[in-house]
Amino acid sequence: MKMAGKTVLITGSTDGVGRYVAARLAAAGANVLIHGRDRARAKTLADEIRGQGHVEPIFYPADLSSLAGARQLAAAVLAGHQRLDVFISNAGIGSRSLGSGRQTSADGHELRFAVNYLSGFLLAHLLLPLLKASAPSRIVNVASLGQHPLDFDDVMLTKGYNGNRAYARSKLAQIMFTIDLAQELEGSDVTVNALHPATYMNTTMVREGGITPISTVEQGGEAILHLAAGDDVAGKSGLFFNGMQQAQANPQAYDASARKRLRALSLELTGLSAC
Ligand SMILES: NC(=O)c1ccc[n+]([C@@H]2O[C@H](COP(=O)([O-])OP(=O)(O)OC[C@H]3O[C@@H](n4cnc5c(N)ncnc54)[C@H](OP(=O)(O)O)[C@@H]3O)[C@@H](O)[C@H]2O)c1
């Protein structure tokens, strides 16, 4: 897909792999909508892109640890743009971001589930009318190889909290959502795929976790760009990729009844079921 003139929203692009992807898309001539909470880092990125002679990205600040933040972001994008060709749901927190104990979102949901999964679920649904109107268009969910089955009796991990498990559940939830949404979008020319970008890239969340990086943001960024713009994945939907290669996710992702339960819960938690 030629990216010149395309409009792309990438959440979590003030830092890490999202920042790299935003800069690469801007260099390819896309109108990039960048997002995060940190205005100073967003300004540095915007200045850098403008300084290189590319279209300056527009910054949309929003805190995705609240569903109101996700709604506010979607409303701003819908109000400001006639089209949206690609939505990359990338913002996330690691297993030990903000400490090792259990934390909750503004809405009282387990924080990793809220930031890494539920806000992206809500954003995708709110942006769907614009994505459909701009078809062929794409959604890319930046998930992980770190996946753990959801326990529907304790989705919010109130018992025996563990940061790695919380992170891995939120990442599997993204993949389950990807498969589910792809089925819903069949025939719409809007595709949705998920990926593990690369293992332990040198980013803030990896460093915060005390882990020694073993990949670069360039490696993971190229894998995200592949799903966002690659010609070979045009029309493909509901797939999980490990880097550049299609891969199998955790078996729960292929359990239709588990996906149905997650979907019902997510619609209820986000208030979308009332719409
Ligand atoms: N790093 C890896 O090796 C690796 C491996 C597999 C998957 N991933 C996935 O790749 C994605 C990007 O990770 P990264 O390593 O690039 O992380 P990062 O460098 O820590 O960047 C995270 C981004 O998410 C934003 N963010 C975090 N919490 C937010 C919140 N509450 N509201 C709004 N924005 C928020 C941050 O923006 P502000 O700070 O401005 O809010 C930042 O732009 C994540 O989904 C992660 O799970 C990473």
Tab-separated table of C-alpha atoms and ligand atoms in Angstrom:
chain	number	residue	atom	x	y	z
A	1	MET	CA	0.000	0.000	0.000
A	2	LYS	CA	1.383	3.421	-0.923
A	3	MET	CA	1.323	5.519	2.243
A	4	ALA	CA	1.577	9.001	0.671
A	5	GLY	CA	-1.564	10.924	1.581
A	6	LYS	CA	-2.916	8.127	3.795
A	7	THR	CA	-4.077	9.009	7.300
A	8	VAL	CA	-2.739	6.794	10.063
A	9	LEU	CA	-3.446	6.889	13.792
A	10	ILE	CA	-0.873	5.171	15.983
A	11	THR	CA	-1.461	5.097	19.707
A	12	GLY	CA	1.555	5.138	22.012
A	13	SER	CA	3.769	6.932	19.500
A	14	THR	CA	5.511	9.338	21.860
A	15	ASP	CA	8.020	6.613	22.711
A	16	GLY	CA	9.379	3.188	21.819
A	17	VAL	CA	8.405	1.258	18.716
A	18	GLY	CA	5.364	3.469	18.078
A	19	ARG	CA	7.604	6.497	17.766
A	20	TYR	CA	9.749	4.706	15.189
A	21	VAL	CA	6.684	3.640	13.163
A	22	ALA	CA	5.242	7.174	13.238
A	23	ALA	CA	8.494	8.635	11.897
A	24	ARG	CA	8.737	6.015	9.139
A	25	LEU	CA	5.126	6.578	8.054
A	26	ALA	CA	5.629	10.349	7.999
A	27	ALA	CA	8.753	9.863	5.869
A	28	ALA	CA	6.610	7.802	3.461
A	29	GLY	CA	4.263	10.779	3.070
A	30	ALA	CA	1.445	9.736	5.400
A	31	ASN	CA	-0.541	12.124	7.566
A	32	VAL	CA	0.338	10.703	10.938
A	33	LEU	CA	-1.799	11.165	14.015
A	34	ILE	CA	0.427	10.580	17.005
A	35	HIS	CA	-0.812	9.821	20.489
A	36	GLY	CA	0.390	9.453	24.070
A	37	ARG	CA	0.274	11.382	27.310
A	38	ASP	CA	3.637	13.131	27.242
A	39	ARG	CA	3.336	16.450	25.393
A	40	ALA	CA	7.065	17.224	25.512
A	41	ARG	CA	8.023	13.940	23.840
A	42	ALA	CA	5.254	14.412	21.262
A	43	LYS	CA	6.581	17.884	20.438
A	44	THR	CA	10.133	16.596	20.039
A	45	LEU	CA	8.907	13.935	17.592
A	46	ALA	CA	6.731	16.418	15.662
A	47	ASP	CA	9.646	18.889	15.405
A	48	GLU	CA	11.946	16.110	14.239
A	49	ILE	CA	9.526	15.007	11.498
A	50	ARG	CA	8.856	18.579	10.345
A	51	GLY	CA	12.600	19.277	10.374
A	52	GLN	CA	13.094	16.420	7.939
A	53	GLY	CA	10.669	18.086	5.523
A	54	HIS	CA	7.729	15.750	6.095
A	55	VAL	CA	4.126	16.570	6.992
A	56	GLU	CA	4.079	17.466	10.691
A	57	PRO	CA	2.110	14.903	12.689
A	58	ILE	CA	-0.882	15.981	14.750
A	59	PHE	CA	-0.663	15.082	18.426
A	60	TYR	CA	-3.729	13.758	20.225
A	61	PRO	CA	-3.105	13.521	23.969
A	62	ALA	CA	-5.214	10.999	25.847
A	63	ASP	CA	-4.769	8.791	28.888
A	64	LEU	CA	-5.925	5.304	27.965
A	65	SER	CA	-6.081	4.213	31.583
A	66	SER	CA	-9.617	5.575	31.504
A	67	LEU	CA	-12.372	4.690	29.049
A	68	ALA	CA	-13.257	8.381	28.988
A	69	GLY	CA	-9.740	9.026	27.656
A	70	ALA	CA	-10.273	6.543	24.830
A	71	ARG	CA	-13.653	8.081	24.011
A	72	GLN	CA	-12.117	11.553	23.995
A	73	LEU	CA	-9.361	10.401	21.613
A	74	ALA	CA	-11.843	8.773	19.222
A	75	ALA	CA	-14.072	11.851	19.263
A	76	ALA	CA	-11.146	14.144	18.453
A	77	VAL	CA	-10.003	11.951	15.552
A	78	LEU	CA	-13.530	11.614	14.162
A	79	ALA	CA	-14.074	15.377	14.414
A	80	GLY	CA	-10.742	16.255	12.819
A	81	HIS	CA	-10.487	13.850	9.898
A	82	GLN	CA	-12.490	12.861	6.839
A	83	ARG	CA	-10.700	9.547	6.525
A	84	LEU	CA	-8.653	7.023	8.473
A	85	ASP	CA	-6.755	4.451	6.428
A	86	VAL	CA	-4.868	2.677	9.203
A	87	PHE	CA	-5.377	2.441	12.955
A	88	ILE	CA	-2.420	0.976	14.833
A	89	SER	CA	-3.362	0.103	18.412
A	90	ASN	CA	0.061	0.105	19.998
A	91	ALA	CA	-0.067	1.978	23.331
A	92	GLY	CA	0.739	-0.277	26.220
A	93	ILE	CA	2.316	-0.819	29.592
A	94	GLY	CA	4.630	-3.656	30.532
A	95	SER	CA	4.396	-6.237	33.265
A	96	ARG	CA	6.203	-4.016	35.748
A	97	SER	CA	5.380	-0.482	34.553
A	98	LEU	CA	4.327	1.580	37.622
A	99	GLY	CA	5.494	-1.126	40.028
A	100	SER	CA	4.951	-4.815	40.586
A	101	GLY	CA	1.648	-4.701	42.493
A	102	ARG	CA	-1.876	-4.884	41.100
A	103	GLN	CA	-3.209	-1.527	39.914
A	104	THR	CA	-6.567	-0.460	38.576
A	105	SER	CA	-7.734	1.968	35.924
A	106	ALA	CA	-9.940	5.005	36.484
A	107	ASP	CA	-12.878	2.680	35.817
A	108	GLY	CA	-11.723	0.128	38.405
A	109	HIS	CA	-10.466	-2.448	35.891
A	110	GLU	CA	-7.123	-4.254	36.220
A	111	LEU	CA	-4.681	-1.765	34.669
A	112	ARG	CA	-2.970	-3.932	32.026
A	113	PHE	CA	-6.302	-5.285	30.831
A	114	ALA	CA	-7.592	-1.689	30.677
A	115	VAL	CA	-4.688	0.052	28.931
A	116	ASN	CA	-3.399	-2.750	26.705
A	117	TYR	CA	-6.711	-4.259	25.657
A	118	LEU	CA	-9.960	-2.562	26.660
A	119	SER	CA	-9.076	0.944	25.478
A	120	GLY	CA	-8.013	-0.444	22.075
A	121	PHE	CA	-11.233	-2.471	21.861
A	122	LEU	CA	-13.265	0.679	22.511
A	123	LEU	CA	-11.192	2.848	20.161
A	124	ALA	CA	-11.481	0.357	17.303
A	125	HIS	CA	-15.252	0.211	17.651
A	126	LEU	CA	-15.631	3.984	17.835
A	127	LEU	CA	-13.347	4.485	14.826
A	128	LEU	CA	-14.970	1.748	12.722
A	129	PRO	CA	-17.430	4.026	10.878
A	130	LEU	CA	-14.516	6.165	9.623
A	131	LEU	CA	-12.368	3.114	8.821
A	132	LYS	CA	-15.259	1.577	6.872
A	133	ALA	CA	-15.843	4.826	4.994
A	134	SER	CA	-12.127	4.870	4.088
A	135	ALA	CA	-11.928	1.200	2.994
A	136	PRO	CA	-9.755	-0.529	2.027
A	137	SER	CA	-8.393	0.183	5.482
A	138	ARG	CA	-6.523	-1.687	8.181
A	139	ILE	CA	-6.378	-2.147	11.930
A	140	VAL	CA	-3.153	-3.441	13.474
A	141	ASN	CA	-3.191	-4.626	17.082
A	142	VAL	CA	0.275	-4.664	18.602
A	143	ALA	CA	0.115	-7.674	20.913
A	144	SER	CA	2.884	-10.025	22.047
A	145	LEU	CA	4.143	-13.596	22.121
A	146	GLY	CA	3.648	-13.305	25.890
A	147	GLN	CA	0.128	-14.773	26.134
A	148	HIS	CA	-1.776	-16.415	28.967
A	149	PRO	CA	-5.378	-17.730	28.883
A	150	LEU	CA	-8.015	-15.548	30.481
A	151	ASP	CA	-9.766	-16.886	33.562
A	152	PHE	CA	-13.365	-15.780	33.096
A	153	ASP	CA	-14.000	-16.239	36.832
A	154	ASP	CA	-11.349	-13.615	37.612
A	155	VAL	CA	-10.621	-11.536	34.504
A	156	MET	CA	-9.438	-8.609	36.648
A	157	LEU	CA	-6.897	-10.760	38.497
A	158	THR	CA	-8.146	-9.951	41.971
A	159	LYS	CA	-6.592	-13.180	43.296
A	160	GLY	CA	-2.899	-14.067	43.112
A	161	TYR	CA	-1.912	-11.050	41.022
A	162	ASN	CA	1.199	-11.404	38.925
A	163	GLY	CA	2.360	-8.668	36.511
A	164	ASN	CA	3.621	-11.067	33.840
A	165	ARG	CA	0.317	-12.930	33.825
A	166	ALA	CA	-1.667	-9.678	33.751
A	167	TYR	CA	0.374	-8.460	30.766
A	168	ALA	CA	0.116	-11.813	28.956
A	169	ARG	CA	-3.656	-11.980	29.457
A	170	SER	CA	-4.127	-8.469	28.105
A	171	LYS	CA	-2.064	-9.409	25.039
A	172	LEU	CA	-4.031	-12.598	24.377
A	173	ALA	CA	-7.250	-10.594	24.770
A	174	GLN	CA	-6.033	-8.324	21.944
A	175	ILE	CA	-5.511	-11.367	19.702
A	176	MET	CA	-8.905	-12.870	20.572
A	177	PHE	CA	-10.475	-9.512	19.732
A	178	THR	CA	-8.564	-9.426	16.435
A	179	ILE	CA	-9.990	-12.784	15.322
A	180	ASP	CA	-13.483	-11.867	16.474
A	181	LEU	CA	-13.478	-8.446	14.807
A	182	ALA	CA	-12.109	-9.883	11.545
A	183	GLN	CA	-15.161	-12.157	11.374
A	184	GLU	CA	-17.473	-9.227	12.068
A	185	LEU	CA	-15.770	-7.176	9.344
A	186	GLU	CA	-15.879	-9.841	6.638
A	187	GLY	CA	-16.810	-8.241	3.321
A	188	SER	CA	-16.202	-4.677	4.587
A	189	ASP	CA	-12.671	-4.306	3.137
A	190	VAL	CA	-11.446	-3.368	6.622
A	191	THR	CA	-8.845	-5.884	7.783
A	192	VAL	CA	-7.547	-6.452	11.296
A	193	ASN	CA	-4.418	-8.359	12.276
A	194	ALA	CA	-2.294	-8.681	15.407
A	195	LEU	CA	1.395	-9.219	15.943
A	196	HIS	CA	4.309	-9.732	18.246
A	197	PRO	CA	6.644	-7.027	16.888
A	198	ALA	CA	9.963	-8.341	18.264
A	199	THR	CA	11.280	-9.805	21.506
A	200	TYR	CA	12.548	-7.428	24.202
A	201	MET	CA	13.142	-4.376	22.075
A	202	ASN	CA	15.174	-1.610	23.609
A	203	THR	CA	12.205	0.432	24.881
A	204	THR	CA	11.044	2.031	28.109
A	205	MET	CA	8.765	-0.847	29.111
A	206	VAL	CA	11.532	-3.412	28.673
A	207	ARG	CA	14.063	-1.320	30.585
A	208	GLU	CA	11.496	-0.669	33.352
A	209	GLY	CA	11.099	-4.424	33.638
A	210	GLY	CA	14.806	-4.783	34.355
A	211	ILE	CA	15.210	-6.872	31.187
A	212	THR	CA	18.260	-6.657	28.937
A	213	PRO	CA	17.000	-5.777	25.422
A	214	ILE	CA	17.752	-8.280	22.662
A	215	SER	CA	15.980	-6.617	19.693
A	216	THR	CA	15.894	-3.130	18.244
A	217	VAL	CA	12.854	-0.920	17.750
A	218	GLU	CA	13.707	-0.996	14.043
A	219	GLN	CA	13.094	-4.770	13.935
A	220	GLY	CA	9.730	-4.526	15.693
A	221	GLY	CA	8.816	-1.349	13.834
A	222	GLU	CA	9.338	-2.981	10.441
A	223	ALA	CA	7.035	-5.849	11.468
A	224	ILE	CA	4.312	-3.342	12.429
A	225	LEU	CA	4.816	-1.460	9.138
A	226	HIS	CA	4.478	-4.759	7.280
A	227	LEU	CA	0.954	-5.286	8.656
A	228	ALA	CA	0.067	-1.601	8.290
A	229	ALA	CA	1.232	-1.157	4.715
A	230	GLY	CA	2.549	-4.409	3.205
A	231	ASP	CA	1.039	-5.378	-0.153
A	232	ASP	CA	1.383	-9.084	0.630
A	233	VAL	CA	-1.059	-8.812	3.554
A	234	ALA	CA	-3.713	-6.838	1.640
A	235	GLY	CA	-7.096	-8.497	2.184
A	236	LYS	CA	-5.741	-10.829	4.884
A	237	SER	CA	-7.517	-10.567	8.219
A	238	GLY	CA	-7.840	-12.184	11.631
A	239	LEU	CA	-4.227	-13.361	11.671
A	240	PHE	CA	-1.445	-13.305	14.249
A	241	PHE	CA	2.144	-12.631	13.183
A	242	ASN	CA	5.400	-13.215	15.007
A	243	GLY	CA	7.487	-10.448	13.449
A	244	MET	CA	7.116	-10.874	9.699
A	245	GLN	CA	5.789	-14.460	9.814
A	246	GLN	CA	2.251	-15.662	10.341
A	247	ALA	CA	2.130	-17.671	13.581
A	248	GLN	CA	-0.162	-19.541	15.960
A	249	ALA	CA	-1.380	-17.747	19.052
A	250	ASN	CA	-2.293	-19.362	22.380
A	251	PRO	CA	-5.040	-21.999	21.826
A	252	GLN	CA	-7.612	-19.888	23.698
A	253	ALA	CA	-7.533	-17.450	20.763
A	254	TYR	CA	-9.141	-20.144	18.585
A	255	ASP	CA	-11.839	-21.027	21.124
A	256	ALA	CA	-15.000	-19.408	19.744
A	257	SER	CA	-16.858	-19.674	23.057
A	258	ALA	CA	-14.027	-17.924	24.942
A	259	ARG	CA	-13.995	-15.174	22.330
A	260	LYS	CA	-17.750	-14.791	22.655
A	261	ARG	CA	-17.431	-14.420	26.438
A	262	LEU	CA	-14.656	-11.859	26.075
A	263	ARG	CA	-16.630	-9.907	23.515
A	264	ALA	CA	-19.771	-9.821	25.697
A	265	LEU	CA	-17.723	-8.729	28.724
A	266	SER	CA	-15.870	-6.056	26.742
A	267	LEU	CA	-19.054	-4.625	25.253
A	268	GLU	CA	-20.519	-4.437	28.743
A	269	LEU	CA	-17.426	-2.909	30.399
A	270	THR	CA	-17.034	-0.257	27.697
A	271	GLY	CA	-20.727	0.573	27.637
A	272	LEU	CA	-20.919	-0.322	23.938
A	273	SER	CA	-23.582	-2.960	24.530
A	274	ALA	CA	-25.965	-0.184	25.555
A	275	CYS	CA	-25.525	1.569	22.165
B	1	LIG	N1	9.183	-3.777	23.871
B	1	LIG	C1	8.992	-5.034	23.487
B	1	LIG	O1	9.939	-5.827	23.399
B	1	LIG	C2	7.623	-5.504	23.100
B	1	LIG	C3	7.445	-6.873	22.791
B	1	LIG	C4	6.176	-7.307	22.421
B	1	LIG	C5	5.135	-6.391	22.344
B	1	LIG	N2	5.340	-5.078	22.650
B	1	LIG	C6	4.204	-4.156	22.567
B	1	LIG	O2	4.559	-3.045	21.774
B	1	LIG	C7	3.786	-1.893	22.162
B	1	LIG	C8	4.709	-0.706	22.356
B	1	LIG	O3	5.626	-1.020	23.388
B	1	LIG	P1	7.015	-0.276	23.592
B	1	LIG	O4	7.964	-1.317	23.988
B	1	LIG	O5	7.304	0.622	22.440
B	1	LIG	O6	6.673	0.581	24.897
B	1	LIG	P2	7.155	2.006	25.437
B	1	LIG	O7	8.446	2.423	24.828
B	1	LIG	O8	7.071	1.889	26.917
B	1	LIG	O9	6.030	2.990	24.884
B	1	LIG	C9	4.706	2.861	25.306
B	1	LIG	C10	3.844	3.929	24.629
B	1	LIG	O10	2.503	3.758	25.125
B	1	LIG	C11	2.057	4.997	25.671
B	1	LIG	N3	1.244	4.763	26.870
B	1	LIG	C12	1.551	4.017	27.959
B	1	LIG	N4	0.568	4.097	28.868
B	1	LIG	C13	-0.378	4.909	28.348
B	1	LIG	C14	-1.625	5.411	28.823
B	1	LIG	N5	-2.106	5.104	30.030
B	1	LIG	N6	-2.338	6.222	28.021
B	1	LIG	C15	-1.870	6.583	26.798
B	1	LIG	N7	-0.699	6.162	26.302
B	1	LIG	C16	0.048	5.335	27.071
B	1	LIG	C17	3.320	5.776	26.015
B	1	LIG	O11	3.053	7.162	25.883
B	1	LIG	P3	3.203	8.263	27.072
B	1	LIG	O12	4.327	7.832	27.934
B	1	LIG	O13	3.374	9.543	26.340
B	1	LIG	O14	1.896	8.200	27.744
B	1	LIG	C18	4.286	5.332	24.920
B	1	LIG	O15	4.138	6.142	23.772
B	1	LIG	C19	3.050	-2.319	23.442
B	1	LIG	O16	1.722	-2.640	23.130
B	1	LIG	C20	3.807	-3.554	23.897
B	1	LIG	O17	3.019	-4.428	24.663
B	1	LIG	C21	6.561	-4.624	23.027
